[in-house]
mmCIF file of C-alpha atoms in Angstrom:
data_model
loop_
_atom_site.group_PDB
_atom_site.id
_atom_site.type_symbol
_atom_site.label_atom_id
_atom_site.label_comp_id
_atom_site.label_asym_id
_atom_site.label_seq_id
_atom_site.Cartn_x
_atom_site.Cartn_y
_atom_site.Cartn_z
ATOM 1 C CA MET B 211 11.794 77.631 140.628
ATOM 2 C CA LYS B 212 13.491 74.237 140.622
ATOM 3 C CA GLY B 213 16.739 74.209 138.656
ATOM 4 C CA ASP B 214 17.304 76.759 135.910
ATOM 5 C CA TRP B 215 13.889 76.675 134.242
ATOM 6 C CA LEU B 216 10.218 75.897 134.602
ATOM 7 C CA GLU B 217 7.184 75.684 132.373
ATOM 8 C CA LEU B 218 4.095 77.715 133.199
ATOM 9 C CA LYS B 219 1.229 75.413 134.087
ATOM 10 C CA LEU B 220 -2.242 76.626 133.180
ATOM 11 C CA GLU B 221 -5.370 74.682 134.096
ATOM 12 C CA LYS B 222 -6.710 75.357 130.620
ATOM 13 C CA GLU B 223 -4.335 75.479 127.662
ATOM 14 C CA ILE B 224 -3.953 78.694 125.665
ATOM 15 C CA GLY B 225 -6.295 78.086 122.755
ATOM 16 C CA ASP B 226 -4.332 79.664 119.909
ATOM 17 C CA ALA B 227 -0.984 81.226 119.020
ATOM 18 C CA ILE B 228 0.749 83.526 121.508
ATOM 19 C CA SER B 229 1.353 86.976 120.057
ATOM 20 C CA ARG B 230 3.315 88.561 122.915
ATOM 21 C CA THR B 231 4.658 88.018 126.434
ATOM 22 C CA ARG B 232 5.691 90.948 128.647
ATOM 23 C CA PHE B 233 7.042 90.945 132.194
ATOM 24 C CA ALA B 234 5.687 93.685 134.467
ATOM 25 C CA PRO B 235 7.872 96.735 135.188
ATOM 26 C CA HIS B 236 8.369 95.930 138.897
ATOM 27 C CA SER B 237 7.226 92.358 139.554
ATOM 28 C CA ASN B 238 7.431 88.838 138.192
ATOM 29 C CA THR B 239 3.954 88.840 136.706
ATOM 30 C CA LEU B 240 3.811 87.978 133.027
ATOM 31 C CA LEU B 241 1.318 89.449 130.561
ATOM 32 C CA ILE B 242 0.308 87.122 127.710
ATOM 33 C CA SER B 243 -1.705 88.117 124.634
ATOM 34 C CA SER B 244 -3.013 85.469 122.288
ATOM 35 C CA TRP B 245 -4.942 84.776 119.119
ATOM 36 C CA ASP B 246 -7.546 83.027 121.299
ATOM 37 C CA SER B 247 -8.795 86.565 122.173
ATOM 38 C CA SER B 248 -7.782 86.445 125.853
ATOM 39 C CA LEU B 249 -5.308 88.498 127.842
ATOM 40 C CA ARG B 250 -3.735 86.576 130.723
ATOM 41 C CA LEU B 251 -1.715 87.711 133.720
ATOM 42 C CA PHE B 252 0.402 84.982 135.321
ATOM 43 C CA ASP B 253 2.205 85.352 138.645
ATOM 44 C CA VAL B 254 5.461 83.474 138.081
ATOM 45 C CA ASP B 255 6.540 83.564 141.743
ATOM 46 C CA ALA B 256 3.246 82.085 142.967
ATOM 47 C CA SER B 257 2.683 79.885 139.867
ATOM 48 C CA LEU B 258 -0.815 81.313 139.674
ATOM 49 C CA LEU B 259 -3.002 82.736 136.909
ATOM 50 C CA ARG B 260 -4.110 86.094 138.318
ATOM 51 C CA LEU B 261 -6.334 87.224 135.452
ATOM 52 C CA GLN B 262 -7.869 85.950 132.238
ATOM 53 C CA ALA B 263 -9.821 88.599 130.336
ATOM 54 C CA PRO B 264 -11.609 87.431 127.173
ATOM 55 C CA SER B 265 -12.461 89.781 124.318
ATOM 56 C CA GLN B 266 -14.191 89.599 120.956
ATOM 57 C CA ALA B 267 -11.127 89.478 118.698
ATOM 58 C CA PRO B 268 -7.614 87.994 118.584
ATOM 59 C CA LEU B 269 -5.071 90.034 120.554
ATOM 60 C CA LEU B 270 -1.992 90.787 118.459
ATOM 61 C CA ASP B 271 0.152 92.650 121.007
ATOM 62 C CA CYS B 272 0.146 93.824 124.622
ATOM 63 C CA CYS B 273 2.102 96.010 127.028
ATOM 64 C CA PHE B 274 2.080 97.386 130.570
ATOM 65 C CA GLN B 275 1.582 100.978 131.675
ATOM 66 C CA ASP B 276 2.549 99.932 135.185
ATOM 67 C CA ASP B 277 2.000 96.860 137.349
ATOM 68 C CA ALA B 278 -1.703 97.706 137.703
ATOM 69 C CA VAL B 279 -2.677 98.686 134.135
ATOM 70 C CA ALA B 280 -2.102 96.994 130.782
ATOM 71 C CA PHE B 281 -3.149 97.503 127.156
ATOM 72 C CA ALA B 282 -3.781 95.244 124.177
ATOM 73 C CA ALA B 283 -4.114 95.724 120.418
ATOM 74 C CA ALA B 284 -6.667 93.540 118.644
ATOM 75 C CA SER B 285 -7.583 92.376 115.161
ATOM 76 C CA ASP B 286 -10.893 94.289 115.380
ATOM 77 C CA GLY B 287 -8.835 97.498 115.540
ATOM 78 C CA LEU B 288 -9.741 98.256 119.155
ATOM 79 C CA ILE B 289 -7.216 99.397 121.762
ATOM 80 C CA ARG B 290 -8.277 97.985 125.125
ATOM 81 C CA ARG B 291 -7.173 99.030 128.612
ATOM 82 C CA TYR B 292 -7.168 96.521 131.499
ATOM 83 C CA ASP B 293 -7.312 97.248 135.213
ATOM 84 C CA LEU B 294 -5.309 94.256 136.399
ATOM 85 C CA HIS B 295 -6.559 94.509 139.988
ATOM 86 C CA SER B 296 -10.293 94.754 139.356
ATOM 87 C CA GLY B 297 -10.389 92.994 135.992
ATOM 88 C CA LEU B 298 -12.317 95.882 134.412
ATOM 89 C CA VAL B 299 -11.762 96.448 130.683
ATOM 90 C CA ASP B 300 -12.529 99.585 128.705
ATOM 91 C CA THR B 301 -11.858 100.723 125.137
ATOM 92 C CA LEU B 302 -9.594 103.713 124.468
ATOM 93 C CA GLY B 303 -10.405 103.926 120.755
ATOM 94 C CA SER B 304 -9.592 102.161 117.544
ATOM 95 C CA HIS B 305 -7.650 101.968 114.315
ATOM 96 C CA ASP B 306 -9.414 101.861 110.945
ATOM 97 C CA ASP B 307 -8.103 98.316 110.439
ATOM 98 C CA MET B 308 -6.379 95.632 112.525
ATOM 99 C CA ALA B 309 -4.329 97.034 115.427
ATOM 100 C CA THR B 310 -1.028 95.156 115.391
ATOM 101 C CA CYS B 311 1.593 96.762 117.670
ATOM 102 C CA ILE B 312 1.479 98.574 121.011
ATOM 103 C CA GLY B 313 3.966 100.130 123.445
ATOM 104 C CA TYR B 314 4.051 102.600 126.332
ATOM 105 C CA SER B 315 6.496 105.416 127.108
ATOM 106 C CA ASN B 316 6.952 106.262 130.792
ATOM 107 C CA GLU B 317 8.833 109.412 129.837
ATOM 108 C CA THR B 318 5.928 110.972 127.943
ATOM 109 C CA CYS B 319 3.021 109.005 129.482
ATOM 110 C CA GLN B 320 1.916 108.124 125.963
ATOM 111 C CA LEU B 321 0.640 104.897 124.502
ATOM 112 C CA VAL B 322 1.814 104.238 120.943
ATOM 113 C CA THR B 323 -0.096 101.943 118.586
ATOM 114 C CA SER B 324 0.101 100.921 114.948
ATOM 115 C CA GLY B 325 -2.182 99.035 112.600
ATOM 116 C CA PHE B 326 -2.956 97.841 109.113
ATOM 117 C CA ASP B 327 -4.429 101.299 108.450
ATOM 118 C CA LYS B 328 -0.798 102.455 108.055
ATOM 119 C CA LYS B 329 -1.025 104.847 111.016
ATOM 120 C CA LEU B 330 0.942 105.441 114.185
ATOM 121 C CA LEU B 331 -1.381 106.731 116.914
ATOM 122 C CA LEU B 332 -0.376 108.444 120.153
ATOM 123 C CA TRP B 333 -2.710 108.272 123.157
ATOM 124 C CA ASP B 334 -1.983 110.761 125.952
ATOM 125 C CA MET B 335 -2.605 109.060 129.297
ATOM 126 C CA HIS B 336 -2.328 112.418 131.107
ATOM 127 C CA MET B 337 -5.647 113.548 129.692
ATOM 128 C CA LYS B 338 -8.928 112.587 131.319
ATOM 129 C CA LYS B 339 -10.321 112.248 127.832
ATOM 130 C CA THR B 340 -7.723 110.479 125.741
ATOM 131 C CA SER B 341 -6.314 112.717 123.033
ATOM 132 C CA LEU B 342 -5.000 111.347 119.792
ATOM 133 C CA CYS B 343 -2.194 112.288 117.439
ATOM 134 C CA LEU B 344 -1.432 110.351 114.298
ATOM 135 C CA ARG B 345 1.347 109.849 111.807
ATOM 136 C CA SER B 346 0.417 108.353 108.438
ATOM 137 C CA LEU B 347 2.959 105.921 107.007
ATOM 138 C CA ASP B 348 3.637 104.509 103.556
ATOM 139 C CA ALA B 349 2.968 100.905 104.599
ATOM 140 C CA GLU B 350 1.891 98.664 107.446
ATOM 141 C CA VAL B 351 4.127 98.403 110.518
ATOM 142 C CA ASP B 352 5.588 94.914 110.938
ATOM 143 C CA SER B 353 7.156 95.482 114.356
ATOM 144 C CA MET B 354 7.501 98.325 116.861
ATOM 145 C CA SER B 355 9.495 99.033 120.017
ATOM 146 C CA VAL B 356 9.068 101.927 122.456
ATOM 147 C CA SER B 357 11.897 102.949 124.778
ATOM 148 C CA GLY B 358 12.265 106.313 126.476
ATOM 149 C CA PHE B 359 11.409 109.067 124.010
ATOM 150 C CA ASN B 360 12.021 106.862 120.973
ATOM 151 C CA VAL B 361 9.682 104.737 118.872
ATOM 152 C CA THR B 362 11.442 102.355 116.478
ATOM 153 C CA VAL B 363 9.355 100.767 113.744
ATOM 154 C CA ALA B 364 10.022 98.155 111.065
ATOM 155 C CA ILE B 365 8.164 98.648 107.792
ATOM 156 C CA GLY B 366 8.959 96.181 105.026
ATOM 157 C CA ALA B 367 12.728 96.426 104.563
ATOM 158 C CA SER B 368 13.004 99.815 106.291
ATOM 159 C CA MET B 369 13.596 100.843 109.875
ATOM 160 C CA LEU B 370 12.494 104.261 111.184
ATOM 161 C CA VAL B 371 13.078 105.956 114.541
ATOM 162 C CA TYR B 372 10.699 108.673 115.797
ATOM 163 C CA ASP B 373 11.189 111.013 118.753
ATOM 164 C CA LEU B 374 7.889 111.310 120.630
ATOM 165 C CA ARG B 375 8.669 114.962 121.428
ATOM 166 C CA TYR B 376 9.120 115.872 117.745
ATOM 167 C CA PHE B 377 6.824 113.566 115.856
ATOM 168 C CA ASP B 378 6.717 115.361 112.487
ATOM 169 C CA GLN B 379 9.377 113.221 110.825
ATOM 170 C CA PRO B 380 11.692 110.334 111.721
ATOM 171 C CA VAL B 381 15.053 111.172 113.256
ATOM 172 C CA GLU B 382 16.518 108.157 111.480
ATOM 173 C CA SER B 383 15.501 106.075 108.477
ATOM 174 C CA LYS B 384 17.464 103.263 106.840
ATOM 175 C CA GLU B 385 17.361 99.837 105.247
ATOM 176 C CA ALA B 386 19.054 97.466 107.656
ATOM 177 C CA PHE B 387 19.662 94.585 105.217
ATOM 178 C CA ASN B 388 19.613 96.121 101.712
ATOM 179 C CA GLY B 389 16.089 95.120 100.800
ATOM 180 C CA THR B 390 15.507 92.062 102.991
ATOM 181 C CA HIS B 391 12.206 92.153 104.875
ATOM 182 C CA LEU B 392 12.396 92.920 108.591
ATOM 183 C CA ARG B 393 10.660 90.690 111.137
ATOM 184 C CA CYS B 394 11.287 92.352 114.512
ATOM 185 C CA VAL B 395 12.838 95.409 116.128
ATOM 186 C CA SER B 396 13.881 95.959 119.742
ATOM 187 C CA SER B 397 15.038 99.147 121.463
ATOM 188 C CA ILE B 398 17.790 99.038 124.060
ATOM 189 C CA PRO B 399 16.701 100.015 127.589
ATOM 190 C CA ASP B 400 18.518 103.081 128.967
ATOM 191 C CA ALA B 401 20.660 103.465 125.838
ATOM 192 C CA GLU B 402 20.602 104.932 122.365
ATOM 193 C CA GLY B 403 20.266 102.049 119.976
ATOM 194 C CA PHE B 404 18.313 99.099 118.702
ATOM 195 C CA ALA B 405 18.517 95.666 117.136
ATOM 196 C CA VAL B 406 16.623 94.561 114.046
ATOM 197 C CA GLY B 407 15.941 90.935 113.053
ATOM 198 C CA SER B 408 15.298 89.800 109.475
ATOM 199 C CA VAL B 409 13.280 87.016 107.895
ATOM 200 C CA ASP B 410 16.520 85.392 106.677
ATOM 201 C CA GLY B 411 18.190 84.990 110.079
ATOM 202 C CA ARG B 412 20.296 88.135 110.350
ATOM 203 C CA VAL B 413 20.493 90.717 113.147
ATOM 204 C CA SER B 414 21.620 94.322 112.745
ATOM 205 C CA LEU B 415 22.900 96.053 115.893
ATOM 206 C CA GLN B 416 23.298 99.793 116.383
ATOM 207 C CA ILE B 417 24.327 101.041 119.831
ATOM 208 C CA SER B 418 25.596 104.557 120.555
ATOM 209 C CA ASN B 419 27.764 105.260 123.600
ATOM 210 C CA PRO B 420 27.416 108.920 124.665
ATOM 211 C CA PHE B 421 30.493 108.690 126.891
ATOM 212 C CA SER B 422 32.945 107.362 124.298
ATOM 213 C CA SER B 423 33.492 106.879 120.582
ATOM 214 C CA ASN B 424 33.041 103.099 120.868
ATOM 215 C CA ASP B 425 29.769 102.837 118.984
ATOM 216 C CA ILE B 426 28.613 99.357 117.965
ATOM 217 C CA ARG B 427 27.338 98.867 114.412
ATOM 218 C CA TYR B 428 27.419 95.489 112.689
ATOM 219 C CA ILE B 429 25.332 92.725 111.144
ATOM 220 C CA PHE B 430 25.616 89.030 111.911
ATOM 221 C CA ARG B 431 23.811 85.746 111.238
ATOM 222 C CA CYS B 432 22.255 83.926 114.163
ATOM 223 C CA HIS B 433 23.242 80.545 112.690
ATOM 224 C CA PRO B 434 26.624 79.625 111.244
ATOM 225 C CA LYS B 435 26.953 77.967 107.849
ATOM 226 C CA SER B 436 25.911 74.347 107.655
ATOM 227 C CA LYS B 437 28.206 71.591 106.410
ATOM 228 C CA ASP B 438 27.212 72.220 102.806
ATOM 229 C CA GLY B 439 28.234 75.871 103.156
ATOM 230 C CA ARG B 440 24.737 77.281 103.043
ATOM 231 C CA HIS B 441 23.177 79.613 105.602
ATOM 232 C CA TYR B 442 20.005 78.810 107.479
ATOM 233 C CA LEU B 443 17.322 81.209 106.294
ATOM 234 C CA VAL B 444 15.257 81.211 109.472
ATOM 235 C CA SER B 445 13.271 84.237 110.603
ATOM 236 C CA VAL B 446 14.387 86.030 113.777
ATOM 237 C CA ASN B 447 11.022 86.461 115.502
ATOM 238 C CA ASP B 448 12.013 88.472 118.568
ATOM 239 C CA ILE B 449 14.941 90.169 120.300
ATOM 240 C CA ALA B 450 15.138 91.116 123.986
ATOM 241 C CA PHE B 451 17.873 93.073 125.782
ATOM 242 C CA SER B 452 18.949 92.186 129.308
ATOM 243 C CA PRO B 453 18.383 94.853 131.988
ATOM 244 C CA LEU B 454 20.985 93.091 134.141
ATOM 245 C CA VAL B 455 23.984 92.553 131.859
ATOM 246 C CA SER B 456 24.946 95.509 129.697
ATOM 247 C CA GLY B 457 25.366 94.445 126.077
ATOM 248 C CA ALA B 458 23.665 91.063 126.489
ATOM 249 C CA PHE B 459 20.597 90.240 124.401
ATOM 250 C CA ALA B 460 18.568 87.202 123.387
ATOM 251 C CA THR B 461 17.245 86.213 119.954
ATOM 252 C CA GLY B 462 14.460 83.734 119.235
ATOM 253 C CA ASP B 463 13.820 82.223 115.814
ATOM 254 C CA ASN B 464 11.205 80.358 113.843
ATOM 255 C CA GLU B 465 12.866 76.961 114.354
ATOM 256 C CA GLY B 466 12.644 77.110 118.152
ATOM 257 C CA TYR B 467 16.142 78.318 119.065
ATOM 258 C CA VAL B 468 16.954 80.974 121.686
ATOM 259 C CA THR B 469 20.495 82.318 121.842
ATOM 260 C CA ILE B 470 21.968 84.867 124.258
ATOM 261 C CA TRP B 471 24.707 87.078 122.799
ATOM 262 C CA ASP B 472 27.200 89.719 123.902
ATOM 263 C CA ALA B 473 27.075 92.791 121.670
ATOM 264 C CA GLY B 474 30.541 94.125 122.492
ATOM 265 C CA SER B 475 32.570 90.968 121.940
ATOM 266 C CA ARG B 476 30.252 89.695 119.180
ATOM 267 C CA ARG B 477 30.129 86.326 120.908
ATOM 268 C CA ARG B 478 27.466 83.751 121.606
ATOM 269 C CA LEU B 479 27.074 83.346 125.369
ATOM 270 C CA VAL B 480 24.700 80.398 125.463
ATOM 271 C CA GLU B 481 22.170 78.595 123.304
ATOM 272 C CA LEU B 482 19.171 77.244 125.210
ATOM 273 C CA PRO B 483 17.776 73.795 124.380
ATOM 274 C CA ARG B 484 15.561 73.808 121.298
ATOM 275 C CA TYR B 485 11.874 74.481 121.977
ATOM 276 C CA PRO B 486 9.017 72.338 120.658
ATOM 277 C CA ASN B 487 7.710 75.112 118.385
ATOM 278 C CA SER B 488 8.727 78.495 116.990
ATOM 279 C CA VAL B 489 9.825 81.171 119.448
ATOM 280 C CA ALA B 490 7.017 83.720 119.216
ATOM 281 C CA SER B 491 8.094 86.122 121.959
ATOM 282 C CA LEU B 492 10.857 86.812 124.490
ATOM 283 C CA SER B 493 10.771 88.918 127.662
ATOM 284 C CA TYR B 494 13.233 89.598 130.495
ATOM 285 C CA ASN B 495 11.871 90.407 133.930
ATOM 286 C CA HIS B 496 12.720 93.759 135.533
ATOM 287 C CA THR B 497 15.836 92.439 137.299
ATOM 288 C CA GLY B 498 17.141 90.569 134.257
ATOM 289 C CA GLN B 499 17.275 87.313 136.197
ATOM 290 C CA LEU B 500 14.444 85.588 134.340
ATOM 291 C CA LEU B 501 13.755 85.162 130.621
ATOM 292 C CA ALA B 502 10.278 84.165 129.415
ATOM 293 C CA VAL B 503 10.150 82.185 126.161
ATOM 294 C CA ALA B 504 6.866 81.678 124.325
ATOM 295 C CA SER B 505 6.962 78.521 122.194
ATOM 296 C CA SER B 506 4.117 78.836 119.716
ATOM 297 C CA HIS B 507 3.179 78.781 116.064
ATOM 298 C CA THR B 508 3.259 82.268 114.557
ATOM 299 C CA TYR B 509 1.167 82.029 111.366
ATOM 300 C CA GLN B 510 4.248 82.883 109.297
ATOM 301 C CA GLU B 511 4.242 79.691 107.246
ATOM 302 C CA ALA B 512 1.510 77.457 105.879
ATOM 303 C CA LYS B 513 3.258 74.282 107.069
ATOM 304 C CA GLU B 514 3.423 75.275 110.744
ATOM 305 C CA ILE B 515 2.373 72.699 113.325
ATOM 306 C CA GLU B 516 -0.387 74.196 115.455
ATOM 307 C CA LYS B 517 0.417 72.539 118.784
ATOM 308 C CA PRO B 518 -0.873 74.136 122.010
ATOM 309 C CA PRO B 519 1.432 77.061 122.917
ATOM 310 C CA ARG B 520 3.771 76.697 125.890
ATOM 311 C CA ILE B 521 5.695 79.242 127.980
ATOM 312 C CA PHE B 522 9.041 78.547 129.639
ATOM 313 C CA ILE B 523 10.802 80.658 132.276
ATOM 314 C CA HIS B 524 14.600 80.437 132.409
ATOM 315 C CA ARG B 525 16.877 81.704 135.157
ATOM 316 C CA VAL B 526 19.655 83.506 133.295
ATOM 317 C CA ASP B 527 21.491 85.451 136.022
ATOM 318 C CA ASN B 528 23.879 82.537 136.536
ATOM 319 C CA ILE B 529 25.279 82.615 133.000
ATOM 320 C CA ASP B 530 29.073 82.790 133.218
ATOM 321 C CA ILE B 531 30.064 85.920 131.308
ATOM 322 C CA GLY B 532 33.740 85.254 132.026
ATOM 323 C CA SER B 533 36.086 87.712 130.332
ATOM 324 C CA ILE B 534 33.665 88.926 127.696
ATOM 325 C CA SER B 535 32.788 92.606 127.366
ATOM 326 C CA ALA B 536 29.340 92.293 128.927
ATOM 327 C CA SER B 537 29.195 93.411 132.536
ATOM 328 C CA LYS B 538 26.595 93.574 135.295
ATOM 329 C CA ARG B 539 24.628 96.835 135.399
ATOM 330 C CA SER B 540 25.103 98.768 138.622
#
């Protein structure tokens, strides 16, 4: 990587909007799902496309099980599994409508999916024949994040947290912004907590510290007031927490801005240069040194410019955290 960033170069452009980017658990390979119906695996270190697997429907989300296996949720309702070494693809099962969100728990070896059929489905990867458990919801899931034993979902204006071990009812349920629609939710790795982004540019943080009483709970706007005193009402499309710097997280919005924040001091660490399109997805690599930014239209607004999507990789381990509360993870 020359300098602090690079742009992924693909021989053939991604043909439609990017729905998700995910770095692998233990390598710098990047998983990319797209509305052009293909799942791609890009080796960032080698600047090489390792896999492109087409399917019959737009892919709306993706995740890793490990560095060798990945999953994708598609608009035809199917949940597909990919062997990233052989390129083989098989179907686990399906939702009764579009499958929209997907995540994997290493702690329970379960895949979690949601769809427009208003169901959360659990797929047990321990079983030779995949077993299925479902939870019916009151509405469609807008965003979902899986971390440890917890599944955090955004439904309309509400946020719910489920424990995969006790799936009968949510362990927490609340409205983060008093009626404002939620756009994204992100769980905090190796901690009890989450961040929720709204369609009007606000972020709600909730972080519990089991070793002290210094819990973090507050709401802030990603953009300050403009000169006329009005707030920017720009959707927060994604939030990603750093595995390297405790308390640091990045937000990406619908106007192409990515900002890295410190949760403890409530300060902005750095704002990256504006991207040519909306920020559709963010992902840190496993060491927290790299941040992938997907610049793409998102089908949120009718007036969006449908330029070819682009993906940028930023080196973020050299950000000067100075005297702020964030600190390097040991």
